[in-house]
PDB file of C-alpha atoms in Angstrom:
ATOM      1  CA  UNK H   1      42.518 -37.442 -13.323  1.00  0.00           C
ATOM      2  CA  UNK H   2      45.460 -35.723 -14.331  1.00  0.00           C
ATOM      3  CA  UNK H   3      46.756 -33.093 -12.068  1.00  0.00           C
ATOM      4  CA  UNK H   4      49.420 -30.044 -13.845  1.00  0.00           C
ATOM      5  CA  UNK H   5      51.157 -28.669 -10.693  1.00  0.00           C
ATOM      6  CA  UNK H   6      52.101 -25.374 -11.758  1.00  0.00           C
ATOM      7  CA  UNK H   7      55.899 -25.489 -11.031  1.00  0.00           C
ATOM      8  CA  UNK H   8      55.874 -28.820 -13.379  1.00  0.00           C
ATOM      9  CA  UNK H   9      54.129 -27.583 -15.670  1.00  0.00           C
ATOM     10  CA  UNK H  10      55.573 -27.016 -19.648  1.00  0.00           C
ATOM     11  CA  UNK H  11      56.968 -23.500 -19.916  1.00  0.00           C
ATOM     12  CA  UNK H  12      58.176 -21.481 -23.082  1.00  0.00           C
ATOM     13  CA  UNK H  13      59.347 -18.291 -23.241  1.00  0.00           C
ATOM     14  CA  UNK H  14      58.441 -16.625 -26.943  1.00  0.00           C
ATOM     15  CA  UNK H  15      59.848 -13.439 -25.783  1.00  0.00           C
ATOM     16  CA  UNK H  16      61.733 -11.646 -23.483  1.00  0.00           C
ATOM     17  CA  UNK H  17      59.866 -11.574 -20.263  1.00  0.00           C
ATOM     18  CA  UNK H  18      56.733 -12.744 -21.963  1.00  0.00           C
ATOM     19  CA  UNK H  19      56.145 -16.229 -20.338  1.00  0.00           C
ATOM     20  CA  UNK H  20      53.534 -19.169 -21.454  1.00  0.00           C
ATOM     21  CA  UNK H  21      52.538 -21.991 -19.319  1.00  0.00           C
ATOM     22  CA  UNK H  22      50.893 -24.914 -20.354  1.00  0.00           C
ATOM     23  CA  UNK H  23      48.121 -26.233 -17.617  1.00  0.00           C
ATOM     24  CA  UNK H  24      45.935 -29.091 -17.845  1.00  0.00           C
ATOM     25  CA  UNK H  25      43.893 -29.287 -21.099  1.00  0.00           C
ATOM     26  CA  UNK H  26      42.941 -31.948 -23.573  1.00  0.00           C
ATOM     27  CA  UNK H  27      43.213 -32.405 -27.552  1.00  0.00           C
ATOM     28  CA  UNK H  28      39.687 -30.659 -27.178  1.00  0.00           C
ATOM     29  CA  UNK H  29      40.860 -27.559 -25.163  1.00  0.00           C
ATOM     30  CA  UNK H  30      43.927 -25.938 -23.280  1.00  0.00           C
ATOM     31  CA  UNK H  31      44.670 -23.681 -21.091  1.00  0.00           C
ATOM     32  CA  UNK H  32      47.650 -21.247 -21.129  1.00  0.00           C
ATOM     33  CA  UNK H  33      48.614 -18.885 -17.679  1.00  0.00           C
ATOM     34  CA  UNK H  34      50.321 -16.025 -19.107  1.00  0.00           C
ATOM     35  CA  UNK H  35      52.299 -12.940 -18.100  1.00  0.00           C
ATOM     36  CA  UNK H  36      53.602 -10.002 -20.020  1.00  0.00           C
ATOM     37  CA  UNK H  37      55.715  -6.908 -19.201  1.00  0.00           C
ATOM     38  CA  UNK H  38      53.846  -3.577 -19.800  1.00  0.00           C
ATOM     39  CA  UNK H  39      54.393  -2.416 -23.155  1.00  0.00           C
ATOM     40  CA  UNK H  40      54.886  -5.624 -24.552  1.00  0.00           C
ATOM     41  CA  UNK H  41      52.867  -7.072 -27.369  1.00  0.00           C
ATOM     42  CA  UNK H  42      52.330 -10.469 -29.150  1.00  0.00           C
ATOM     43  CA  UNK H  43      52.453 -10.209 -33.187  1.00  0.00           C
ATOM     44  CA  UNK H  44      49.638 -10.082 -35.061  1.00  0.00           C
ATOM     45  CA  UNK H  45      48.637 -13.579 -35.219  1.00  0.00           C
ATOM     46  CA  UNK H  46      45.706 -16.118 -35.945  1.00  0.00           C
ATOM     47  CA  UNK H  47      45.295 -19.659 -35.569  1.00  0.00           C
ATOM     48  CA  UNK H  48      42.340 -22.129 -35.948  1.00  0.00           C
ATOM     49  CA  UNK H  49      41.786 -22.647 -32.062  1.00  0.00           C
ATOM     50  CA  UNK H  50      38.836 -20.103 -30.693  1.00  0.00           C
ATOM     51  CA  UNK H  51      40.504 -18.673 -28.032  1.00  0.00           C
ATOM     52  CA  UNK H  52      38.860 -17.128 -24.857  1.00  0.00           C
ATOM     53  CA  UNK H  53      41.463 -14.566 -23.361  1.00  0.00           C
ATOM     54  CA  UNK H  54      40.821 -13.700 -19.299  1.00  0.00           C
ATOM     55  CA  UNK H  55      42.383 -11.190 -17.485  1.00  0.00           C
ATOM     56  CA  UNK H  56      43.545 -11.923 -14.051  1.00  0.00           C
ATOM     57  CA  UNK H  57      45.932  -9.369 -13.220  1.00  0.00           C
ATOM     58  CA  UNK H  58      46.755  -5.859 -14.383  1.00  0.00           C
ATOM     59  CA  UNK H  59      45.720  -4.759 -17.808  1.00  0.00           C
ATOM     60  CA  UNK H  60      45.351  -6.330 -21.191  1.00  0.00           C
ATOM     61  CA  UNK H  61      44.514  -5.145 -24.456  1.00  0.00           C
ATOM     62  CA  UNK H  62      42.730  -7.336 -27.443  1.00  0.00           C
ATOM     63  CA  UNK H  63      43.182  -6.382 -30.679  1.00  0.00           C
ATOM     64  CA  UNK H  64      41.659  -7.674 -33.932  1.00  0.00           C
ATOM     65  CA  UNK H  65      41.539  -6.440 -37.536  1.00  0.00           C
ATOM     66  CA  UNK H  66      38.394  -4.177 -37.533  1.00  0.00           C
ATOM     67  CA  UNK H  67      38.493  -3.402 -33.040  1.00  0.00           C
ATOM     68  CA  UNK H  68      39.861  -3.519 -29.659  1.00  0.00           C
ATOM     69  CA  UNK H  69      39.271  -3.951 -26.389  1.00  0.00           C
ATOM     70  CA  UNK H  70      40.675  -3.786 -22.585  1.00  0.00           C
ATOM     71  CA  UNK H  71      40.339  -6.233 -20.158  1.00  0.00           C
ATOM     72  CA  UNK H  72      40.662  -5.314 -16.285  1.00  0.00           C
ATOM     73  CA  UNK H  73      40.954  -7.672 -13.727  1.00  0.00           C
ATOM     74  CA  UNK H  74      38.483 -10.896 -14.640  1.00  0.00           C
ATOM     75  CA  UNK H  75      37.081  -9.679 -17.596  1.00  0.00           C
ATOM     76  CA  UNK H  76      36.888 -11.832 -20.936  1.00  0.00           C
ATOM     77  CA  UNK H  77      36.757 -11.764 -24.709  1.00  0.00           C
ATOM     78  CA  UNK H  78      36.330 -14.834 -26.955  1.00  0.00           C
ATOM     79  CA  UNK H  79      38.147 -14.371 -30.109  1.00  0.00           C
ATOM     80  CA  UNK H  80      36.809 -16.856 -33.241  1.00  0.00           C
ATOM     81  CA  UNK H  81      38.771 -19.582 -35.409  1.00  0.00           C
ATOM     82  CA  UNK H  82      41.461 -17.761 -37.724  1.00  0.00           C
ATOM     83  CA  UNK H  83      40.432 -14.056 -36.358  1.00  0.00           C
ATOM     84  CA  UNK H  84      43.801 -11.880 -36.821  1.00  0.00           C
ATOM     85  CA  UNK H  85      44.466 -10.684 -33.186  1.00  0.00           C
ATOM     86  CA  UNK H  86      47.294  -9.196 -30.809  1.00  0.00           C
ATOM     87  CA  UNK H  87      47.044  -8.716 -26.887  1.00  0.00           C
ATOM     88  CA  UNK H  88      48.986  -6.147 -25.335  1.00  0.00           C
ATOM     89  CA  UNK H  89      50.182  -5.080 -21.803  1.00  0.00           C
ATOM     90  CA  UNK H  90      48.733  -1.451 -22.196  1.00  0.00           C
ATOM     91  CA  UNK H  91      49.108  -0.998 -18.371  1.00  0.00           C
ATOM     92  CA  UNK H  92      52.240   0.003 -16.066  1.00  0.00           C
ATOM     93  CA  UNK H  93      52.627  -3.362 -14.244  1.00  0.00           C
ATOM     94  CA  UNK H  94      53.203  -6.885 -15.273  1.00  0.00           C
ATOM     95  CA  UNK H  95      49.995  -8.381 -16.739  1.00  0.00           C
ATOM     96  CA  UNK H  96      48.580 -12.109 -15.976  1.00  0.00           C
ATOM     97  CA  UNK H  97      46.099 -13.924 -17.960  1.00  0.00           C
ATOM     98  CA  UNK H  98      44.702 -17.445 -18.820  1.00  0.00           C
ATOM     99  CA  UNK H  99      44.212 -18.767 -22.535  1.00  0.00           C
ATOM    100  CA  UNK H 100      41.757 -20.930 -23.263  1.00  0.00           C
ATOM    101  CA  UNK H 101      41.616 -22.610 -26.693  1.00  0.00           C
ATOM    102  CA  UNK H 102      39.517 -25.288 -28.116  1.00  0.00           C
ATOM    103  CA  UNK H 103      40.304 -27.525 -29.982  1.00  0.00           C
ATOM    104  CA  UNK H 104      43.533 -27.542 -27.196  1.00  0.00           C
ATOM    105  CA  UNK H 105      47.072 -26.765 -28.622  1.00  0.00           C
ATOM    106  CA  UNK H 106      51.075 -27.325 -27.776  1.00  0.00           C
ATOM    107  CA  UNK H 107      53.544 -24.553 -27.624  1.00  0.00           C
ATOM    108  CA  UNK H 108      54.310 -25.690 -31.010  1.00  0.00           C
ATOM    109  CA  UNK H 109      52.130 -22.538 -32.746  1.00  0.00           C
ATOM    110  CA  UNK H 110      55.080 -20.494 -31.806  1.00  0.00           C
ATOM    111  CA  UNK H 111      58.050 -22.605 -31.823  1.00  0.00           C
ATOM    112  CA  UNK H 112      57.321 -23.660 -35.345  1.00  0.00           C
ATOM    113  CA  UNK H 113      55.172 -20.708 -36.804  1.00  0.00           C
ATOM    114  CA  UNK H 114      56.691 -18.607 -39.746  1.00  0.00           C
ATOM    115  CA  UNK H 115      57.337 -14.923 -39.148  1.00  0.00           C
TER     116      UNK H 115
END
């Protein structure tokens, strides 16, 4: 067993007010606790991880190429291997989600990715 307390856990910070945690996960899948300031928007972005994106507080907003959706409180949307995306805080409070991505990732994808 290998517990992540969340205070311990590995924390980055790709924008201003837009914070990543990484919980417990495996080279097979991760998880990633989230929260975002409303208005604020990752770049478009893909990566070769499918990625399931939960809502678990406020308001969130999936974006892909060709549609979009918006996520309330505990809804999901799985988005495949190397699908362009963004997710937005389209509400008026601070937004807080979970990541899931398998195979599992490190906070390297943004430290290291190319603008």
């Amino acid at each position: 067993m290998k517990p992540v307390p969340f205070d311990d856990a590995e924390t980055y910070e790709p924008e201003d007010e837009w914070r990543r945690v990484s919980m417990a996960g495996s080279d097979q899948f991760s998880f990633e606790w989230f929260e975002k300031p409303p208005g604020h928007s990752s770049p478009m972005h893909d990566h070769e991880n499918e990625q399931v994106c939960l809502c678990l507080q406020g308001e969130l907003t999936v974006a892909t190429e060709d549609d979009s959706v918006t996520l309330q409180q505990y809804d999901s949307v799985l988005l495949e291997s190397d699908e362009p995306h963004r997710v937005e805080n389209t509400g008026n409070e601070f937004a807080v989600g979970l990541d899931v991505f398998a195979p599992g990732r490190s906070f390297d994808f943004w430290t290291e990715r190319e603008e």
